[in-house]
Amino acid sequence: MAGAMTTVAEDNFGVFRTANTSQPVRRFTLSNSAGTEAQVINYGARLTSLKVRGRSGQPVDVVLGEDTYDGYLAATSRFFGCTVGRVANRIAGPPSGTWPGHGAGRDALLRHQVTINADTVLEVDDACLVTGRRLPVADSAFDFRLPRPLGEAMAAAPGGGFDHNFCLERPEDGAVGAAAAVHSADTGIAMEVFTDQPGLQFYTGNFLPADGASGKAGATYSRQGAFCMETQNSAMAGLGDLNMANPVFVTYLFYAAVLGLKTLFMSLFTARHRMGNKVFANPEDAKGLQGKVKFDHPDVERVRRAHLNDLENVLPFLILCPLYLATGPAAATGHHPHQGVPQPSRALCFMVGIGVTVYMCVQILLATM
């Protein structure tokens, strides 16, 4: 919609109900003078419609969807238009689209020209779950490095379709780069995908019903009659891997470094207070620095006790956290904040650290029982 004024309209799309409450589902329509129109509802941030002008100048709706909110509730397994998480992959479903129009069907999809900027693809097992092994795409059904008819590639693909994570070639600095492009010869509509993420999940609607599924405006959605491209972090298998592609492991490394530095600085603070007050724990230091041996100086003991608290918490955390990560935790529960808190709240911070470590121990035991 770049270069054109965008307007936003809002209307009701249905009613969201729970056992005790109900509230309206709102639909937001964004449109511009170029003839592009997108509709999004506040139920899961779903994209329900995206209309763009094709070669004929007429608007074409290029995403699958339902006419009503109740239609989405009845078709929860299809995941039409839903917003996908960073590494959700098999948990959340894809926003699907087909550029000849949402009801054009499989034959039209096979005529698409597809380009994906990837030299490797993640291997999948019989359950279509990634193993973590990278396979080269050269001379295979997965080679989209140059524009290629989708039908030609699908005919050579295992199972006759795609549901695979392509490992993108990205700029060295991690900036946004070109990931993929799709062009419909039927309508002239084209899509380019740009991302700063390392992966792109390419899916060709393999799990739509073989006998078709009813869609919006009376359309019937056939198996492999649509595709989607999800830019994402490493696919789900990576959540159990201890490498830099795992966002939970990266979080662990960050906080491990923070806690390590804090422990080292506490040693320096202890030394500073000992030097400043000329009180030492051994006679050699006291004699050499003209101080005295004293074990109960309040300033020194306060810092030393904080240091011991860190040692009691940090070492178990550093040991247990990699074991916890190997259980494949959800990304949300893997982000545990640790920060310095002044007195009198420091005791609470100590208990939070203990709580995190105990929680990880319990999860490790549950995963291995």
Tab-separated table of C-alpha atoms in Angstrom:
chain	number	residue	atom	x	y	z
A	1	MET	CA	0.000	0.000	0.000
A	2	ALA	CA	3.067	2.236	-0.223
A	3	GLY	CA	2.463	5.651	-1.781
A	4	ALA	CA	-1.329	5.562	-1.371
A	5	MET	CA	-3.513	7.013	1.360
A	6	THR	CA	-4.891	4.288	3.623
A	7	THR	CA	-8.270	4.466	5.330
A	8	VAL	CA	-9.550	2.224	8.123
A	9	ALA	CA	-13.162	1.184	8.718
A	10	GLU	CA	-14.501	-0.976	11.545
A	11	ASP	CA	-17.574	-3.187	11.875
A	12	ASN	CA	-18.882	-6.228	13.776
A	13	PHE	CA	-17.904	-9.708	12.595
A	14	GLY	CA	-19.535	-11.854	15.282
A	15	VAL	CA	-19.662	-12.452	19.027
A	16	PHE	CA	-16.973	-14.108	21.139
A	17	ARG	CA	-18.559	-16.059	24.003
A	18	THR	CA	-17.256	-17.767	27.120
A	19	ALA	CA	-19.179	-19.387	29.960
A	20	ASN	CA	-19.617	-16.042	31.724
A	21	THR	CA	-19.046	-13.267	29.185
A	22	SER	CA	-19.534	-12.229	25.595
A	23	GLN	CA	-17.965	-9.482	23.538
A	24	PRO	CA	-18.089	-8.432	19.898
A	25	VAL	CA	-15.508	-9.599	17.387
A	26	ARG	CA	-14.410	-6.534	15.426
A	27	ARG	CA	-13.338	-6.484	11.784
A	28	PHE	CA	-10.975	-3.765	10.547
A	29	THR	CA	-10.895	-2.949	6.834
A	30	LEU	CA	-7.794	-1.152	5.519
A	31	SER	CA	-8.088	0.169	1.971
A	32	ASN	CA	-6.248	2.610	-0.268
A	33	SER	CA	-6.693	4.463	-3.517
A	34	ALA	CA	-4.637	1.861	-5.388
A	35	GLY	CA	-7.448	-0.638	-4.898
A	36	THR	CA	-5.757	-2.769	-2.242
A	37	GLU	CA	-7.946	-3.844	0.676
A	38	ALA	CA	-7.111	-5.948	3.750
A	39	GLN	CA	-9.517	-7.136	6.417
A	40	VAL	CA	-8.333	-8.258	9.865
A	41	ILE	CA	-10.376	-9.371	12.876
A	42	ASN	CA	-9.371	-9.031	16.519
A	43	TYR	CA	-9.965	-12.753	17.100
A	44	GLY	CA	-6.370	-13.999	16.883
A	45	ALA	CA	-5.341	-11.143	14.544
A	46	ARG	CA	-6.665	-13.174	11.613
A	47	LEU	CA	-6.353	-11.890	8.075
A	48	THR	CA	-9.784	-12.672	6.629
A	49	SER	CA	-9.433	-11.009	3.227
A	50	LEU	CA	-6.742	-9.409	1.063
A	51	LYS	CA	-7.861	-7.945	-2.250
A	52	VAL	CA	-5.355	-6.739	-4.847
A	53	ARG	CA	-5.835	-5.720	-8.477
A	54	GLY	CA	-4.772	-8.221	-11.117
A	55	ARG	CA	-3.929	-7.755	-14.771
A	56	SER	CA	-7.592	-7.054	-15.596
A	57	GLY	CA	-7.792	-4.288	-13.011
A	58	GLN	CA	-10.445	-6.117	-11.015
A	59	PRO	CA	-9.837	-6.810	-7.292
A	60	VAL	CA	-8.956	-10.410	-6.489
A	61	ASP	CA	-9.217	-11.862	-2.976
A	62	VAL	CA	-6.010	-13.888	-2.516
A	63	VAL	CA	-6.422	-15.446	0.943
A	64	LEU	CA	-8.563	-18.331	2.112
A	65	GLY	CA	-11.120	-17.656	4.814
A	66	GLU	CA	-14.646	-17.861	6.158
A	67	ASP	CA	-17.588	-15.497	5.797
A	68	THR	CA	-18.369	-15.361	9.519
A	69	TYR	CA	-16.744	-15.681	12.933
A	70	ASP	CA	-18.752	-18.844	13.553
A	71	GLY	CA	-17.269	-20.242	10.351
A	72	TYR	CA	-13.772	-19.849	11.810
A	73	LEU	CA	-14.858	-21.595	15.010
A	74	ALA	CA	-16.194	-24.520	12.988
A	75	ALA	CA	-12.975	-24.784	10.933
A	76	THR	CA	-10.336	-24.554	13.657
A	77	SER	CA	-8.168	-27.240	12.024
A	78	ARG	CA	-7.655	-25.155	8.880
A	79	PHE	CA	-5.946	-22.145	10.510
A	80	PHE	CA	-7.027	-19.798	7.709
A	81	GLY	CA	-5.447	-16.369	8.038
A	82	CYS	CA	-4.028	-16.894	11.518
A	83	THR	CA	-0.969	-15.135	12.916
A	84	VAL	CA	1.971	-17.518	13.357
A	85	GLY	CA	4.524	-17.351	16.184
A	86	ARG	CA	8.306	-17.184	15.883
A	87	VAL	CA	8.952	-20.901	16.240
A	88	ALA	CA	5.396	-22.241	16.516
A	89	ASN	CA	5.455	-24.249	13.290
A	90	ARG	CA	3.399	-27.374	14.059
A	91	ILE	CA	1.534	-25.711	16.936
A	92	ALA	CA	0.024	-22.749	15.122
A	93	GLY	CA	-1.210	-22.918	11.556
A	94	PRO	CA	-0.340	-20.847	8.515
A	95	PRO	CA	-2.006	-17.882	6.842
A	96	SER	CA	-2.913	-19.327	3.455
A	97	GLY	CA	-3.258	-17.656	0.085
A	98	THR	CA	-3.620	-18.394	-3.601
A	99	TRP	CA	-2.840	-15.621	-6.015
A	100	PRO	CA	-5.312	-16.464	-8.823
A	101	GLY	CA	-8.064	-15.982	-6.223
A	102	HIS	CA	-9.108	-17.760	-3.065
A	103	GLY	CA	-11.368	-20.184	-4.931
A	104	ALA	CA	-9.267	-20.835	-8.046
A	105	GLY	CA	-8.175	-24.354	-7.060
A	106	ARG	CA	-5.218	-26.667	-7.530
A	107	ASP	CA	-4.710	-26.345	-11.284
A	108	ALA	CA	-4.225	-22.606	-10.997
A	109	LEU	CA	-1.796	-23.050	-8.103
A	110	LEU	CA	0.404	-25.426	-10.116
A	111	ARG	CA	1.002	-22.681	-12.702
A	112	HIS	CA	2.617	-20.335	-10.141
A	113	GLN	CA	6.272	-19.427	-10.563
A	114	VAL	CA	8.056	-19.755	-7.193
A	115	THR	CA	11.488	-18.517	-6.081
A	116	ILE	CA	12.991	-19.207	-2.622
A	117	ASN	CA	16.402	-17.844	-1.645
A	118	ALA	CA	17.647	-20.987	0.135
A	119	ASP	CA	20.481	-23.427	-0.493
A	120	THR	CA	19.300	-25.933	2.131
A	121	VAL	CA	16.049	-27.294	3.557
A	122	LEU	CA	15.392	-29.002	6.909
A	123	GLU	CA	14.809	-32.735	6.700
A	124	VAL	CA	11.459	-34.025	7.995
A	125	ASP	CA	10.458	-37.441	9.306
A	126	ASP	CA	7.383	-39.528	8.444
A	127	ALA	CA	5.267	-37.349	10.763
A	128	CYS	CA	6.430	-34.243	8.859
A	129	LEU	CA	8.434	-33.042	11.886
A	130	VAL	CA	11.896	-31.596	11.352
A	131	THR	CA	14.902	-33.672	12.412
A	132	GLY	CA	17.287	-30.699	12.497
A	133	ARG	CA	19.421	-32.048	9.630
A	134	ARG	CA	20.008	-29.711	6.683
A	135	LEU	CA	19.762	-31.085	3.154
A	136	PRO	CA	21.085	-29.305	0.038
A	137	VAL	CA	18.353	-28.279	-2.397
A	138	ALA	CA	20.536	-28.541	-5.534
A	139	ASP	CA	19.073	-30.826	-8.213
A	140	SER	CA	16.042	-31.705	-6.096
A	141	ALA	CA	12.350	-30.893	-5.851
A	142	PHE	CA	13.274	-28.240	-3.260
A	143	ASP	CA	15.474	-26.184	-5.590
A	144	PHE	CA	13.663	-22.846	-6.032
A	145	ARG	CA	16.785	-20.716	-6.270
A	146	LEU	CA	15.630	-19.729	-9.749
A	147	PRO	CA	11.960	-19.179	-10.695
A	148	ARG	CA	10.297	-22.536	-11.177
A	149	PRO	CA	6.744	-23.736	-11.942
A	150	LEU	CA	5.262	-25.015	-8.719
A	151	GLY	CA	3.563	-27.950	-10.466
A	152	GLU	CA	6.900	-29.225	-11.749
A	153	ALA	CA	8.412	-29.147	-8.250
A	154	MET	CA	5.382	-30.722	-6.555
A	155	ALA	CA	5.411	-33.609	-9.014
A	156	ALA	CA	8.940	-34.453	-7.836
A	157	ALA	CA	8.395	-33.722	-4.125
A	158	PRO	CA	8.004	-36.547	-1.571
A	159	GLY	CA	4.278	-36.928	-0.979
A	160	GLY	CA	3.507	-34.639	-3.891
A	161	GLY	CA	3.600	-31.394	-1.939
A	162	PHE	CA	5.555	-29.142	0.415
A	163	ASP	CA	5.429	-28.525	4.145
A	164	HIS	CA	9.102	-27.746	4.711
A	165	ASN	CA	11.351	-25.193	6.380
A	166	PHE	CA	13.809	-23.605	3.937
A	167	CYS	CA	17.036	-22.231	5.460
A	168	LEU	CA	17.334	-18.760	3.965
A	169	GLU	CA	20.467	-17.096	2.682
A	170	ARG	CA	20.500	-13.831	4.657
A	171	PRO	CA	22.599	-10.665	4.603
A	172	GLU	CA	25.761	-10.901	6.735
A	173	ASP	CA	24.580	-8.182	9.125
A	174	GLY	CA	21.256	-9.916	9.805
A	175	ALA	CA	19.296	-7.140	8.086
A	176	VAL	CA	16.051	-7.668	6.212
A	177	GLY	CA	16.635	-9.445	2.916
A	178	ALA	CA	14.715	-11.046	0.042
A	179	ALA	CA	13.422	-14.492	0.989
A	180	ALA	CA	10.991	-15.561	-1.728
A	181	ALA	CA	8.830	-14.472	-4.642
A	182	VAL	CA	5.683	-15.923	-6.218
A	183	HIS	CA	4.069	-14.921	-9.518
A	184	SER	CA	0.719	-15.939	-10.991
A	185	ALA	CA	0.763	-16.077	-14.768
A	186	ASP	CA	-3.057	-16.187	-14.770
A	187	THR	CA	-3.636	-12.832	-13.070
A	188	GLY	CA	-0.251	-11.110	-13.171
A	189	ILE	CA	-0.346	-10.792	-9.365
A	190	ALA	CA	3.053	-11.219	-7.695
A	191	MET	CA	4.249	-11.395	-4.106
A	192	GLU	CA	7.723	-10.772	-2.700
A	193	VAL	CA	8.710	-11.884	0.812
A	194	PHE	CA	11.319	-10.005	2.858
A	195	THR	CA	12.432	-11.008	6.356
A	196	ASP	CA	15.229	-10.886	8.943
A	197	GLN	CA	14.397	-14.443	10.091
A	198	PRO	CA	16.536	-17.493	9.184
A	199	GLY	CA	13.744	-19.778	7.986
A	200	LEU	CA	10.738	-19.895	5.681
A	201	GLN	CA	8.065	-22.563	5.980
A	202	PHE	CA	6.574	-23.316	2.557
A	203	TYR	CA	3.243	-25.159	2.661
A	204	THR	CA	1.022	-26.171	-0.254
A	205	GLY	CA	-2.272	-26.950	1.486
A	206	ASN	CA	-1.630	-30.699	1.680
A	207	PHE	CA	-4.003	-31.179	4.610
A	208	LEU	CA	-7.062	-29.502	3.182
A	209	PRO	CA	-9.801	-32.124	2.683
A	210	ALA	CA	-9.448	-34.204	-0.478
A	211	ASP	CA	-13.146	-33.648	-1.228
A	212	GLY	CA	-12.853	-29.911	-0.664
A	213	ALA	CA	-13.836	-27.531	2.122
A	214	SER	CA	-16.414	-24.759	2.003
A	215	GLY	CA	-14.999	-21.237	2.100
A	216	LYS	CA	-16.111	-17.639	1.911
A	217	ALA	CA	-18.314	-16.327	-0.894
A	218	GLY	CA	-19.443	-19.875	-1.705
A	219	ALA	CA	-15.990	-21.055	-2.798
A	220	THR	CA	-14.811	-24.644	-2.394
A	221	TYR	CA	-11.205	-24.974	-1.230
A	222	SER	CA	-9.555	-28.036	-2.747
A	223	ARG	CA	-6.568	-29.943	-1.421
A	224	GLN	CA	-3.377	-28.172	-2.535
A	225	GLY	CA	-5.468	-25.303	-3.854
A	226	ALA	CA	-3.502	-22.718	-1.869
A	227	PHE	CA	-0.058	-22.080	-0.444
A	228	CYS	CA	1.491	-20.163	2.407
A	229	MET	CA	4.948	-18.886	3.292
A	230	GLU	CA	5.778	-18.352	6.981
A	231	THR	CA	8.981	-16.519	7.862
A	232	GLN	CA	10.201	-17.809	11.201
A	233	ASN	CA	13.035	-18.717	13.491
A	234	SER	CA	14.363	-22.255	13.428
A	235	ALA	CA	11.538	-24.781	13.363
A	236	MET	CA	10.345	-26.570	16.495
A	237	ALA	CA	13.031	-29.229	16.728
A	238	GLY	CA	15.497	-26.431	17.527
A	239	LEU	CA	13.906	-25.790	20.932
A	240	GLY	CA	15.669	-28.862	22.294
A	241	ASP	CA	19.015	-28.081	20.637
A	242	LEU	CA	21.794	-26.282	22.476
A	243	ASN	CA	22.896	-23.904	19.732
A	244	MET	CA	22.578	-20.269	18.737
A	245	ALA	CA	19.558	-21.012	16.539
A	246	ASN	CA	17.539	-21.816	19.682
A	247	PRO	CA	16.111	-18.568	21.142
A	248	VAL	CA	15.687	-20.138	24.589
A	249	PHE	CA	19.330	-21.228	24.653
A	250	VAL	CA	20.405	-17.748	23.570
A	251	THR	CA	18.417	-16.349	26.494
A	252	TYR	CA	20.165	-18.782	28.832
A	253	LEU	CA	23.574	-17.692	27.542
A	254	PHE	CA	22.708	-14.036	28.037
A	255	TYR	CA	21.549	-14.423	31.634
A	256	ALA	CA	24.352	-16.863	32.422
A	257	ALA	CA	26.827	-14.180	31.331
A	258	VAL	CA	24.984	-11.529	33.366
A	259	LEU	CA	24.997	-13.718	36.470
A	260	GLY	CA	28.628	-14.683	35.941
A	261	LEU	CA	29.640	-11.032	35.726
A	262	LYS	CA	27.569	-10.207	38.794
A	263	THR	CA	29.331	-12.942	40.769
A	264	LEU	CA	32.748	-11.673	39.674
A	265	PHE	CA	31.873	-8.072	40.499
A	266	MET	CA	30.680	-9.126	43.941
A	267	SER	CA	34.184	-10.519	44.509
A	268	LEU	CA	35.598	-7.127	43.536
A	269	PHE	CA	33.152	-5.333	45.838
A	270	THR	CA	34.213	-7.597	48.708
A	271	ALA	CA	37.868	-6.791	48.023
A	272	ARG	CA	37.077	-3.072	47.789
A	273	HIS	CA	35.377	-3.045	51.197
A	274	ARG	CA	38.197	-5.046	52.746
A	275	MET	CA	40.792	-2.669	51.324
A	276	GLY	CA	38.809	0.426	52.250
A	277	ASN	CA	38.264	-0.671	55.830
A	278	LYS	CA	41.649	-2.458	56.132
A	279	VAL	CA	40.052	-5.616	57.494
A	280	PHE	CA	41.121	-8.981	56.130
A	281	ALA	CA	40.336	-12.655	56.559
A	282	ASN	CA	43.952	-13.853	56.749
A	283	PRO	CA	47.018	-12.547	58.608
A	284	GLU	CA	49.260	-12.351	55.532
A	285	ASP	CA	46.983	-9.812	53.811
A	286	ALA	CA	46.552	-7.848	57.040
A	287	LYS	CA	50.326	-7.666	57.667
A	288	GLY	CA	51.227	-6.737	54.096
A	289	LEU	CA	48.591	-3.993	53.818
A	290	GLN	CA	48.848	-2.734	57.373
A	291	GLY	CA	45.387	-3.859	58.317
A	292	LYS	CA	43.870	-6.140	60.879
A	293	VAL	CA	42.278	-9.565	60.900
A	294	LYS	CA	38.547	-9.237	61.431
A	295	PHE	CA	35.686	-11.503	60.418
A	296	ASP	CA	32.635	-9.495	61.424
A	297	HIS	CA	33.026	-6.036	59.884
A	298	PRO	CA	29.432	-5.093	58.909
A	299	ASP	CA	30.210	-3.634	55.436
A	300	VAL	CA	32.444	-6.504	54.436
A	301	GLU	CA	30.081	-9.156	55.773
A	302	ARG	CA	27.090	-7.626	53.987
A	303	VAL	CA	28.822	-7.807	50.604
A	304	ARG	CA	30.358	-11.212	51.314
A	305	ARG	CA	26.950	-12.621	52.250
A	306	ALA	CA	25.491	-11.340	48.965
A	307	HIS	CA	28.374	-13.001	47.170
A	308	LEU	CA	27.662	-16.322	48.890
A	309	ASN	CA	23.985	-15.984	47.990
A	310	ASP	CA	25.003	-15.652	44.351
A	311	LEU	CA	27.175	-18.749	44.538
A	312	GLU	CA	24.319	-20.703	46.095
A	313	ASN	CA	21.980	-19.711	43.226
A	314	VAL	CA	24.172	-19.188	40.191
A	315	LEU	CA	26.069	-22.474	40.073
A	316	PRO	CA	22.917	-24.656	40.219
A	317	PHE	CA	21.330	-22.395	37.600
A	318	LEU	CA	24.289	-22.727	35.214
A	319	ILE	CA	24.329	-26.515	35.599
A	320	LEU	CA	20.601	-27.184	35.525
A	321	CYS	CA	19.516	-24.771	32.794
A	322	PRO	CA	21.184	-26.646	29.878
A	323	LEU	CA	19.554	-29.850	31.134
A	324	TYR	CA	16.208	-28.044	31.314
A	325	LEU	CA	16.646	-26.721	27.770
A	326	ALA	CA	17.195	-30.277	26.542
A	327	THR	CA	13.591	-31.052	27.579
A	328	GLY	CA	12.356	-28.688	24.837
A	329	PRO	CA	10.553	-26.021	26.902
A	330	ALA	CA	8.230	-23.448	25.387
A	331	ALA	CA	10.007	-20.228	24.443
A	332	ALA	CA	7.823	-18.192	26.806
A	333	THR	CA	8.767	-20.203	29.898
A	334	GLY	CA	12.436	-20.235	28.934
A	335	HIS	CA	12.843	-16.482	29.382
A	336	HIS	CA	13.588	-16.091	33.097
A	337	PRO	CA	14.637	-12.560	34.138
A	338	HIS	CA	17.411	-12.080	36.688
A	339	GLN	CA	18.286	-8.639	37.959
A	340	GLY	CA	19.894	-7.004	40.939
A	341	VAL	CA	17.472	-5.715	43.576
A	342	PRO	CA	18.579	-3.477	46.487
A	343	GLN	CA	17.707	-4.099	50.125
A	344	PRO	CA	15.231	-4.688	51.623
A	345	SER	CA	13.922	-6.436	48.497
A	346	ARG	CA	17.051	-8.509	47.807
A	347	ALA	CA	15.692	-11.422	49.807
A	348	LEU	CA	12.754	-11.572	47.385
A	349	CYS	CA	15.191	-11.688	44.456
A	350	PHE	CA	16.998	-14.572	46.186
A	351	MET	CA	13.744	-16.501	46.510
A	352	VAL	CA	12.885	-15.856	42.849
A	353	GLY	CA	16.220	-17.378	41.856
A	354	ILE	CA	15.588	-20.385	44.066
A	355	GLY	CA	12.092	-20.727	42.597
A	356	VAL	CA	13.402	-20.705	39.022
A	357	THR	CA	16.001	-23.366	39.811
A	358	VAL	CA	13.518	-25.594	41.649
A	359	TYR	CA	11.044	-25.240	38.759
A	360	MET	CA	13.687	-26.372	36.272
A	361	CYS	CA	14.606	-29.344	38.486
A	362	VAL	CA	10.982	-30.470	38.617
A	363	GLN	CA	10.593	-30.129	34.834
A	364	ILE	CA	13.752	-32.165	34.244
A	365	LEU	CA	12.481	-34.919	36.563
A	366	LEU	CA	9.056	-34.962	34.882
A	367	ALA	CA	10.639	-35.159	31.428
A	368	THR	CA	12.852	-38.092	32.392
A	369	MET	CA	10.424	-40.164	34.450
